Amino acid sequence: MVAAAAVLIIVTVILLIQNKPRLVPPVPQSSDTTYELINRQEEELLSFQVTNAKGDQFTIKRMDDKYVLDGFPDFQLDDTQVRMMVKDLTLLIASDLSGDAPEGENSLAILGLGQDAPRVTAHYRDQTQTTLRFGFNARTEIPSDFIMIEGDSKIYTTSPETRDHFDRDVSTLHHIPAINFNSDLIERIRFEGNDAFVLQQTDGWWEMTQPYPHAVNQAGLSSLLNSIGKMRFALYVSEAHEDKLVDFGLKQPRRSITFDLAESTISSYDREDKLVHSQAVPAQSIHIAIGDDYDRIGLYCLYDGKIYLCSNASMGFLRDVSSKAMQSKSPINIPINRLQRMSITEQGVTQTYEIDFVESILPNNELARDKDGNLLFDTLVYKDEQEVNSQAFLKTYLSLMGLQGAGPLPDGFAADEKNAIKTYTFVLLDGSSRELALFPFDALHYAMRVNGVFIAYVSRDVADAIVF
């Protein structure tokens, strides 16, 4: 019986040894200056479990030649970030050998390599595993951190980037979509919620169309379009579940922005500048909602069913831009090439000017073109079907377009329509109309009404000096 029991114990120990994952020692150094800690083929890596400095854990598994977050198959891993982790777990070369590992966890903890150290455990196809512990800054001339393999008696140093690849929150591994689209494709920008307004462009001419038509501040517009081209999300936070929307102020966003983009074409060329591929991209709309601020450095955004954290530097302008800042001091600024007809009504008499365009002819009778080969046009102006001096008209027209308010009108200011001093009505090429009307205000100023809204007072002398 004793002999049989002894045999049973030996068999049991052998089975336990066979089934227990074996710790893989580091590969012997290949030269005097480099140390290969891991050298594996990627196909050998099955999974790896990460424990960051906070003690949070997550596992990434390889499934059908791609990597997924264990337990969260719909989590969109960023391929570039995961590839950096996989590379470290298949080929890891230390920059230097620091020496023998001290005995005891307390001694290791002094180097940041104790039980609470961030770590990663890689599992390979041959049932072996390797656990890396990442330590403190080694205070070397070239920045590096301590690193060790559990079960090995040596301590090495590696680039701080190696620790950064693993000592992270799982949210930093989520794919971050690119949203810095070309601002040239924007046809309309709709700001809804707080301080709602709409900006729209036609053939390069931008105008605020809501809450009422108003000329756009060109400097503010240029800054806005430049910022749009630099937008980016900083960090994935969560799927847009009901409770998360509430937590981050996105259940009822304080503001939402919609970018309506024109259809476009993506083209690729070879080294000889020959077109090799072309893909049509249909018109689309991109919608971003703005939630709560994050401390004083960022804000939460909702995009395509997911919540992201954004920095103030890259996305804060969407929260902060105001309709007032986007309004030009000259409320009517219609390019002459967008104008079909202009009428002026004063003391019950209306004068109407019709605008027409003809191709510009050079002295050699050829059509004039700009540097890009586009046809150039001359402006013709008619009053009561009689042609008038177009240059004189254009000079006065530019003065009208530059008319600026001198100050704000009192809240709730109103005036009787029949008291209008002068009314300018503009009919655009698309058939829509704009209006500028002047009403009595005080001895020195007129009240300026733009498209039905009283917005400012203007100097009488400046307004009266504009005579067609």
Coordinates of C-alpha atoms in Angstrom, one line a residue:
M1 CA 0.0 0.0 0.0
V2 CA 2.8 2.4 0.9
A3 CA 4.6 1.7 -2.5
A4 CA 1.3 2.2 -4.4
A5 CA 0.7 5.5 -2.6
A6 CA 4.3 6.7 -3.4
V7 CA 3.8 5.9 -7.1
L8 CA 0.5 7.8 -7.1
I9 CA 2.1 10.9 -5.5
I10 CA 5.0 10.8 -8.1
V11 CA 2.5 10.5 -11.1
T12 CA 0.4 13.4 -9.6
V13 CA 3.5 15.6 -9.3
I14 CA 4.5 14.8 -12.9
L15 CA 1.1 15.7 -14.2
L16 CA 1.1 19.0 -12.3
I17 CA 4.5 19.9 -13.7
Q18 CA 3.4 19.1 -17.3
N19 CA 0.2 21.2 -17.0
K20 CA 1.7 24.2 -15.2
P21 CA 2.8 27.0 -17.5
R22 CA 6.5 27.2 -17.7
L23 CA 8.4 30.4 -17.1
V24 CA 10.6 31.2 -20.0
P25 CA 14.0 32.6 -19.0
P26 CA 15.4 35.5 -21.1
V27 CA 17.4 34.6 -24.2
P28 CA 21.2 34.9 -23.5
Q29 CA 22.6 38.2 -24.6
S30 CA 23.7 38.3 -28.2
S31 CA 26.4 41.0 -27.8
D32 CA 28.1 43.1 -25.2
T33 CA 25.6 45.9 -25.5
T34 CA 22.2 44.4 -26.3
Y35 CA 20.1 41.9 -24.4
E36 CA 17.2 39.9 -26.0
L37 CA 14.6 39.4 -23.4
I38 CA 12.0 38.0 -25.7
N39 CA 12.4 36.6 -29.3
R40 CA 9.3 34.9 -30.6
Q41 CA 7.3 34.7 -33.8
E42 CA 4.0 36.6 -33.7
E43 CA 2.0 33.5 -34.5
E44 CA 3.2 32.0 -31.2
L45 CA 1.5 34.8 -29.1
L46 CA -2.0 33.7 -28.0
S47 CA -2.9 36.4 -25.5
F48 CA -1.6 38.8 -22.9
Q49 CA -3.0 40.2 -19.7
V50 CA -2.1 43.7 -18.7
T51 CA -2.1 45.1 -15.1
N52 CA -1.5 48.8 -14.9
A53 CA -0.1 50.8 -12.0
K54 CA -3.7 51.3 -10.7
G55 CA -4.2 47.6 -10.5
D56 CA -6.7 47.6 -13.4
Q57 CA -6.5 44.5 -15.6
F58 CA -7.5 43.6 -19.1
T59 CA -6.7 40.8 -21.5
I60 CA -6.2 40.9 -25.3
K61 CA -6.6 37.7 -27.2
R62 CA -5.6 36.7 -30.7
M63 CA -8.6 35.4 -32.7
D64 CA -8.5 34.6 -36.4
D65 CA -5.4 36.7 -37.1
K66 CA -6.7 39.7 -35.3
Y67 CA -6.7 40.9 -31.7
V68 CA -9.8 41.5 -29.5
L69 CA -10.4 42.7 -26.0
D70 CA -11.4 39.7 -23.9
G71 CA -15.1 40.0 -22.9
F72 CA -15.7 43.0 -25.1
P73 CA -15.7 41.7 -28.7
D74 CA -17.2 45.0 -30.0
F75 CA -14.5 47.2 -28.5
Q76 CA -12.7 48.7 -31.4
L77 CA -9.0 48.2 -30.7
D78 CA -6.6 50.7 -32.3
D79 CA -4.4 48.5 -34.5
T80 CA -1.3 50.7 -34.2
Q81 CA -1.4 50.7 -30.4
V82 CA -1.9 46.9 -30.2
R83 CA 0.9 46.3 -32.7
M84 CA 3.4 48.1 -30.5
M85 CA 2.4 45.9 -27.5
V86 CA 2.6 42.7 -29.7
K87 CA 6.0 43.8 -30.9
D88 CA 7.3 44.1 -27.4
L89 CA 6.0 40.6 -26.5
T90 CA 7.6 39.0 -29.5
L91 CA 10.9 40.8 -29.8
L92 CA 12.1 42.8 -26.7
I93 CA 15.7 44.0 -26.5
A94 CA 16.9 45.7 -23.3
S95 CA 19.2 48.6 -23.5
D96 CA 21.4 47.6 -20.6
L97 CA 21.9 45.0 -17.8
S98 CA 21.6 46.7 -14.4
G99 CA 22.6 43.7 -12.3
D100 CA 21.3 41.0 -10.1
A101 CA 17.8 41.3 -8.7
P102 CA 17.7 42.0 -5.0
E103 CA 16.0 39.3 -2.8
G104 CA 12.6 40.0 -1.4
E105 CA 9.6 42.0 -2.7
N106 CA 10.4 44.9 -0.4
S107 CA 13.8 45.4 -2.1
L108 CA 12.3 45.0 -5.5
A109 CA 9.7 47.6 -4.6
I110 CA 12.4 50.2 -4.1
L111 CA 13.1 49.9 -7.8
G112 CA 9.4 50.0 -8.6
L113 CA 9.4 46.2 -9.4
G114 CA 7.4 45.0 -6.4
Q115 CA 4.1 43.2 -6.4
D116 CA 2.3 46.4 -7.2
A117 CA 4.4 47.1 -10.3
P118 CA 2.6 47.4 -13.7
R119 CA 3.1 44.2 -15.6
V120 CA 2.1 42.1 -18.6
T121 CA 1.8 38.3 -18.8
A122 CA 2.1 36.9 -22.3
H123 CA 0.8 33.4 -23.1
Y124 CA 2.3 31.5 -26.0
R125 CA 1.2 28.6 -28.2
D126 CA 3.7 26.2 -26.5
Q127 CA 1.9 26.7 -23.1
T128 CA 4.7 28.9 -21.8
Q129 CA 4.3 32.3 -20.3
T130 CA 6.4 35.4 -19.7
T131 CA 5.6 38.1 -17.2
L132 CA 7.4 41.5 -17.5
R133 CA 7.4 43.9 -14.6
F134 CA 8.0 47.6 -15.3
G135 CA 9.9 49.6 -12.7
F136 CA 10.9 53.2 -11.9
N137 CA 13.1 55.6 -13.9
A138 CA 16.6 54.2 -13.8
R139 CA 18.1 57.7 -13.7
T140 CA 20.5 56.9 -16.5
E141 CA 22.1 59.4 -18.9
I142 CA 19.8 58.1 -21.7
P143 CA 16.2 58.0 -20.2
S144 CA 15.3 54.4 -19.4
D145 CA 13.2 52.4 -16.9
F146 CA 13.9 49.3 -14.9
I147 CA 12.4 46.0 -16.2
M148 CA 12.6 42.4 -15.1
I149 CA 11.1 39.0 -16.1
E150 CA 9.5 37.1 -13.2
G151 CA 11.6 34.0 -12.5
D152 CA 14.8 35.6 -13.8
S153 CA 17.6 36.8 -11.5
K154 CA 18.6 39.9 -13.5
I155 CA 17.3 43.4 -13.8
Y156 CA 17.5 45.3 -17.1
T157 CA 16.7 48.8 -18.4
T158 CA 14.6 49.7 -21.5
S159 CA 13.2 52.8 -23.1
P160 CA 10.3 54.4 -21.1
E161 CA 8.1 53.9 -24.1
T162 CA 8.1 50.1 -23.4
R163 CA 6.3 50.8 -20.0
D164 CA 4.0 53.3 -21.7
H165 CA 2.8 50.7 -24.1
F166 CA 1.4 48.6 -21.2
D167 CA 0.9 50.9 -18.2
R168 CA -2.3 52.5 -19.4
D169 CA -6.0 52.5 -19.1
V170 CA -7.8 50.2 -21.5
S171 CA -9.7 53.2 -22.9
T172 CA -6.5 54.4 -24.5
L173 CA -6.5 51.4 -26.7
H174 CA -9.8 52.2 -28.4
H175 CA -9.7 53.3 -32.0
I176 CA -10.0 57.1 -32.3
P177 CA -11.7 58.2 -35.6
A178 CA -10.1 61.0 -37.6
I179 CA -12.4 64.0 -38.0
N180 CA -10.0 66.6 -39.3
F181 CA -11.7 66.8 -42.7
N182 CA -10.8 69.3 -45.4
S183 CA -12.7 72.5 -44.6
D184 CA -12.9 73.2 -48.3
L185 CA -15.6 70.5 -48.5
I186 CA -17.9 72.3 -46.0
E187 CA -21.1 73.7 -47.5
R188 CA -22.9 74.4 -44.2
I189 CA -22.2 74.5 -40.5
R190 CA -25.1 74.3 -38.1
F191 CA -24.7 75.3 -34.5
E192 CA -27.7 74.2 -32.4
G193 CA -28.5 74.6 -28.7
N194 CA -26.9 77.5 -26.9
D195 CA -26.5 80.5 -29.2
A196 CA -27.8 78.8 -32.3
F197 CA -26.7 80.0 -35.8
V198 CA -26.0 78.7 -39.3
L199 CA -23.1 79.5 -41.6
Q200 CA -23.4 78.6 -45.3
Q201 CA -21.3 79.1 -48.4
T202 CA -22.2 79.3 -52.0
D203 CA -19.3 79.3 -54.5
G204 CA -16.9 80.4 -51.8
W205 CA -19.1 83.2 -50.5
W206 CA -20.0 82.6 -46.8
E207 CA -23.0 84.1 -45.0
M208 CA -24.7 83.6 -41.7
T209 CA -28.2 82.5 -42.7
Q210 CA -29.7 82.0 -39.2
P211 CA -31.0 83.4 -37.0
Y212 CA -31.2 85.9 -39.8
P213 CA -29.0 86.6 -42.9
H214 CA -25.9 88.6 -41.9
A215 CA -22.5 89.1 -43.4
V216 CA -19.7 87.0 -41.9
N217 CA -16.6 88.2 -40.1
Q218 CA -13.9 87.0 -42.5
A219 CA -11.2 86.9 -39.8
G220 CA -13.4 84.9 -37.5
L221 CA -14.4 82.6 -40.4
S222 CA -10.8 82.0 -41.4
S223 CA -10.0 81.1 -37.8
L224 CA -13.0 78.8 -37.5
L225 CA -12.2 76.9 -40.7
N226 CA -8.5 76.6 -39.7
S227 CA -9.5 75.1 -36.3
I228 CA -11.9 72.7 -38.0
G229 CA -9.0 71.3 -40.0
K230 CA -7.2 70.5 -36.8
M231 CA -10.0 68.8 -34.8
R232 CA -9.2 65.5 -33.1
F233 CA -10.5 63.4 -30.3
A234 CA -8.1 62.7 -27.5
L235 CA -9.5 59.7 -25.7
Y236 CA -12.4 57.2 -26.0
V237 CA -14.5 57.3 -22.9
S238 CA -17.6 55.1 -23.4
E239 CA -20.3 53.9 -25.6
A240 CA -23.3 56.3 -25.6
H241 CA -25.4 54.4 -23.1
E242 CA -28.2 56.3 -21.4
D243 CA -26.5 56.5 -18.0
K244 CA -23.2 57.6 -19.6
L245 CA -24.9 60.4 -21.6
V246 CA -26.3 61.7 -18.3
D247 CA -22.9 61.4 -16.5
F248 CA -21.1 63.4 -19.2
G249 CA -23.7 66.1 -19.9
L250 CA -24.7 64.6 -23.2
K251 CA -28.3 63.6 -22.5
Q252 CA -29.3 67.2 -23.4
P253 CA -26.1 68.6 -25.0
R254 CA -25.6 72.3 -24.4
R255 CA -24.6 72.6 -28.1
S256 CA -24.4 70.4 -31.1
I257 CA -22.7 71.1 -34.4
T258 CA -23.4 69.6 -37.8
F259 CA -21.0 69.9 -40.7
D260 CA -22.6 69.3 -44.1
L261 CA -19.9 68.2 -46.6
A262 CA -20.1 68.3 -50.3
E263 CA -19.4 65.2 -52.4
S264 CA -15.8 64.7 -53.2
T265 CA -13.2 62.4 -54.8
I266 CA -10.2 60.7 -53.2
S267 CA -7.5 60.2 -55.8
S268 CA -4.1 58.5 -55.5
Y269 CA -1.2 59.0 -57.9
D270 CA 2.0 57.1 -58.7
R271 CA 5.6 58.5 -58.5
E272 CA 5.2 59.9 -62.0
D273 CA 2.0 61.8 -61.0
K274 CA -0.3 59.5 -62.9
L275 CA -3.7 58.7 -61.5
V276 CA -3.8 55.1 -60.3
H277 CA -7.0 55.2 -58.3
S278 CA -10.1 57.4 -57.8
Q279 CA -13.0 56.9 -55.4
A280 CA -16.1 59.1 -55.2
V281 CA -17.2 60.1 -51.7
P282 CA -20.9 61.1 -51.5
A283 CA -22.1 64.2 -49.7
Q284 CA -22.3 63.5 -46.0
S285 CA -23.1 65.2 -42.6
I286 CA -20.9 64.9 -39.5
H287 CA -22.6 65.5 -36.2
I288 CA -20.8 66.3 -32.9
A289 CA -22.5 67.1 -29.6
I290 CA -20.8 69.0 -26.8
G291 CA -21.3 67.9 -23.1
D292 CA -19.7 68.8 -19.8
D293 CA -16.2 70.3 -19.3
Y294 CA -13.4 68.1 -18.0
D295 CA -11.7 70.1 -15.3
R296 CA -10.3 73.1 -17.1
I297 CA -8.5 71.3 -19.9
G298 CA -11.1 69.6 -22.0
L299 CA -14.7 68.6 -22.7
Y300 CA -16.8 65.6 -23.5
C301 CA -18.1 65.1 -27.1
L302 CA -20.6 62.6 -28.6
Y303 CA -19.8 61.4 -32.1
D304 CA -21.2 58.4 -34.0
G305 CA -22.6 56.7 -30.9
K306 CA -19.5 57.0 -28.8
I307 CA -18.3 59.5 -26.1
Y308 CA -14.8 61.0 -26.4
L309 CA -12.7 63.3 -24.3
C310 CA -11.3 66.3 -26.2
S311 CA -8.8 68.9 -25.3
N312 CA -9.8 72.6 -25.2
A313 CA -6.9 73.2 -27.6
S314 CA -8.4 71.0 -30.4
M315 CA -12.1 71.1 -29.8
G316 CA -12.9 73.9 -27.3
F317 CA -13.7 76.3 -30.1
L318 CA -16.8 74.4 -31.0
R319 CA -18.1 75.2 -27.5
D320 CA -16.9 78.8 -27.3
V321 CA -17.5 80.3 -30.8
S322 CA -20.4 82.8 -30.7
S323 CA -22.8 84.1 -33.3
K324 CA -21.7 87.7 -32.5
A325 CA -18.1 86.9 -33.1
M326 CA -19.0 85.5 -36.5
Q327 CA -20.9 88.6 -37.6
S328 CA -19.2 91.2 -39.6
K329 CA -19.3 94.8 -38.5
S330 CA -20.6 95.4 -42.1
P331 CA -24.0 93.5 -41.9
I332 CA -24.5 93.5 -45.7
N333 CA -21.6 92.3 -47.7
I334 CA -22.8 90.7 -51.0
P335 CA -20.2 90.2 -53.7
I336 CA -21.3 91.9 -56.9
N337 CA -21.0 88.6 -58.8
R338 CA -23.8 87.2 -56.5
L339 CA -26.1 90.1 -57.3
Q340 CA -28.9 90.0 -59.9
R341 CA -30.7 93.2 -59.0
M342 CA -30.7 96.1 -56.5
S343 CA -33.5 98.5 -55.7
I344 CA -33.4 101.7 -53.6
T345 CA -36.6 103.1 -52.2
E346 CA -36.5 106.6 -50.8
Q347 CA -39.5 109.0 -50.1
G348 CA -41.8 106.6 -52.0
V349 CA -39.6 106.5 -55.1
T350 CA -37.8 103.3 -56.2
Q351 CA -34.8 103.0 -58.4
T352 CA -33.8 99.6 -59.7
Y353 CA -30.4 98.6 -61.0
E354 CA -30.0 95.4 -63.0
I355 CA -26.6 93.6 -63.0
D356 CA -25.3 91.6 -65.9
F357 CA -21.9 90.0 -66.8
V358 CA -20.2 89.5 -70.1
E359 CA -16.9 87.8 -71.0
S360 CA -14.0 90.2 -70.8
I361 CA -12.3 90.6 -74.3
L362 CA -8.6 91.4 -74.6
P363 CA -7.3 93.9 -77.2
N364 CA -6.4 90.9 -79.5
N365 CA -10.1 89.9 -79.3
E366 CA -9.3 86.8 -77.2
L367 CA -11.2 85.9 -74.1
A368 CA -9.5 87.1 -70.9
R369 CA -8.7 84.4 -68.3
D370 CA -7.1 84.3 -64.9
K371 CA -4.0 82.4 -64.0
D372 CA -6.0 79.2 -63.5
G373 CA -7.6 79.5 -67.0
N374 CA -11.0 80.6 -65.7
L375 CA -12.9 83.1 -67.8
L376 CA -13.0 86.7 -66.6
F377 CA -16.1 88.8 -66.8
D378 CA -16.9 92.5 -67.1
T379 CA -19.8 93.9 -65.0
L380 CA -22.6 95.7 -66.8
V381 CA -25.2 97.8 -64.9
Y382 CA -28.5 99.0 -66.2
K383 CA -31.0 101.5 -64.8
D384 CA -34.4 101.6 -66.3
E385 CA -33.0 99.4 -69.2
Q386 CA -30.3 102.1 -69.8
E387 CA -26.7 101.2 -69.3
V388 CA -24.9 103.3 -66.7
N389 CA -21.3 103.8 -65.7
S390 CA -20.4 100.5 -64.1
Q391 CA -17.2 101.7 -62.5
A392 CA -19.0 104.5 -60.8
F393 CA -21.7 102.1 -59.6
L394 CA -19.2 99.6 -58.3
K395 CA -17.4 102.3 -56.3
T396 CA -20.6 103.4 -54.6
Y397 CA -21.7 99.8 -54.2
L398 CA -18.5 99.0 -52.3
S399 CA -19.1 101.9 -50.0
L400 CA -22.6 100.5 -49.2
M401 CA -21.2 97.1 -48.6
G402 CA -18.7 98.6 -46.1
L403 CA -21.4 100.5 -44.1
Q404 CA -20.8 99.6 -40.4
G405 CA -22.9 100.1 -37.3
A406 CA -21.6 102.7 -34.9
G407 CA -23.1 101.1 -31.8
P408 CA -25.9 98.8 -30.5
L409 CA -29.5 99.8 -30.4
P410 CA -31.5 99.7 -27.2
D411 CA -33.1 96.3 -26.4
G412 CA -36.5 96.0 -28.0
F413 CA -36.0 98.9 -30.4
A414 CA -38.7 99.1 -33.1
A415 CA -39.8 101.5 -35.7
D416 CA -42.8 102.1 -37.9
E417 CA -42.3 100.8 -41.5
K418 CA -43.7 103.9 -43.0
N419 CA -40.9 106.0 -41.3
A420 CA -38.1 104.2 -43.3
I421 CA -35.7 106.8 -44.6
K422 CA -34.2 104.5 -47.2
T423 CA -34.5 100.8 -48.1
Y424 CA -32.1 98.8 -50.1
T425 CA -33.4 95.5 -51.5
F426 CA -30.9 93.0 -53.0
V427 CA -32.0 90.1 -55.3
L428 CA -29.4 87.4 -55.5
L429 CA -28.7 85.0 -58.4
D430 CA -30.6 82.2 -56.7
G431 CA -33.7 84.4 -56.4
S432 CA -33.4 85.0 -52.7
S433 CA -33.4 88.6 -51.3
R434 CA -31.7 90.6 -48.7
E435 CA -32.6 94.0 -47.2
L436 CA -31.0 96.9 -45.5
A437 CA -33.3 99.7 -44.2
L438 CA -32.5 102.9 -42.4
F439 CA -34.9 104.6 -39.8
P440 CA -34.7 107.7 -37.7
F441 CA -32.9 107.2 -34.4
D442 CA -31.5 110.5 -33.1
A443 CA -30.2 113.7 -34.5
L444 CA -26.9 112.1 -35.6
H445 CA -27.8 108.5 -36.4
Y446 CA -30.1 106.2 -38.2
A447 CA -31.3 102.9 -36.9
M448 CA -30.1 100.1 -39.1
R449 CA -32.4 97.2 -39.9
V450 CA -30.9 94.1 -41.6
N451 CA -33.2 91.5 -43.0
G452 CA -36.0 92.5 -40.6
V453 CA -33.8 92.7 -37.5
F454 CA -32.7 96.0 -35.9
I455 CA -29.1 95.5 -35.0
A456 CA -27.2 98.9 -34.7
Y457 CA -27.3 102.6 -35.3
V458 CA -25.2 104.2 -38.0
S459 CA -23.9 107.7 -38.6
R460 CA -26.3 109.8 -40.7
D461 CA -23.4 111.6 -42.5
V462 CA -21.8 108.3 -43.5
A463 CA -25.1 106.7 -44.7
D464 CA -26.2 109.9 -46.6
A465 CA -22.8 110.1 -48.4
I466 CA -23.7 106.9 -50.3
V467 CA -25.5 108.2 -53.3
F468 CA -26.0 106.1 -56.5

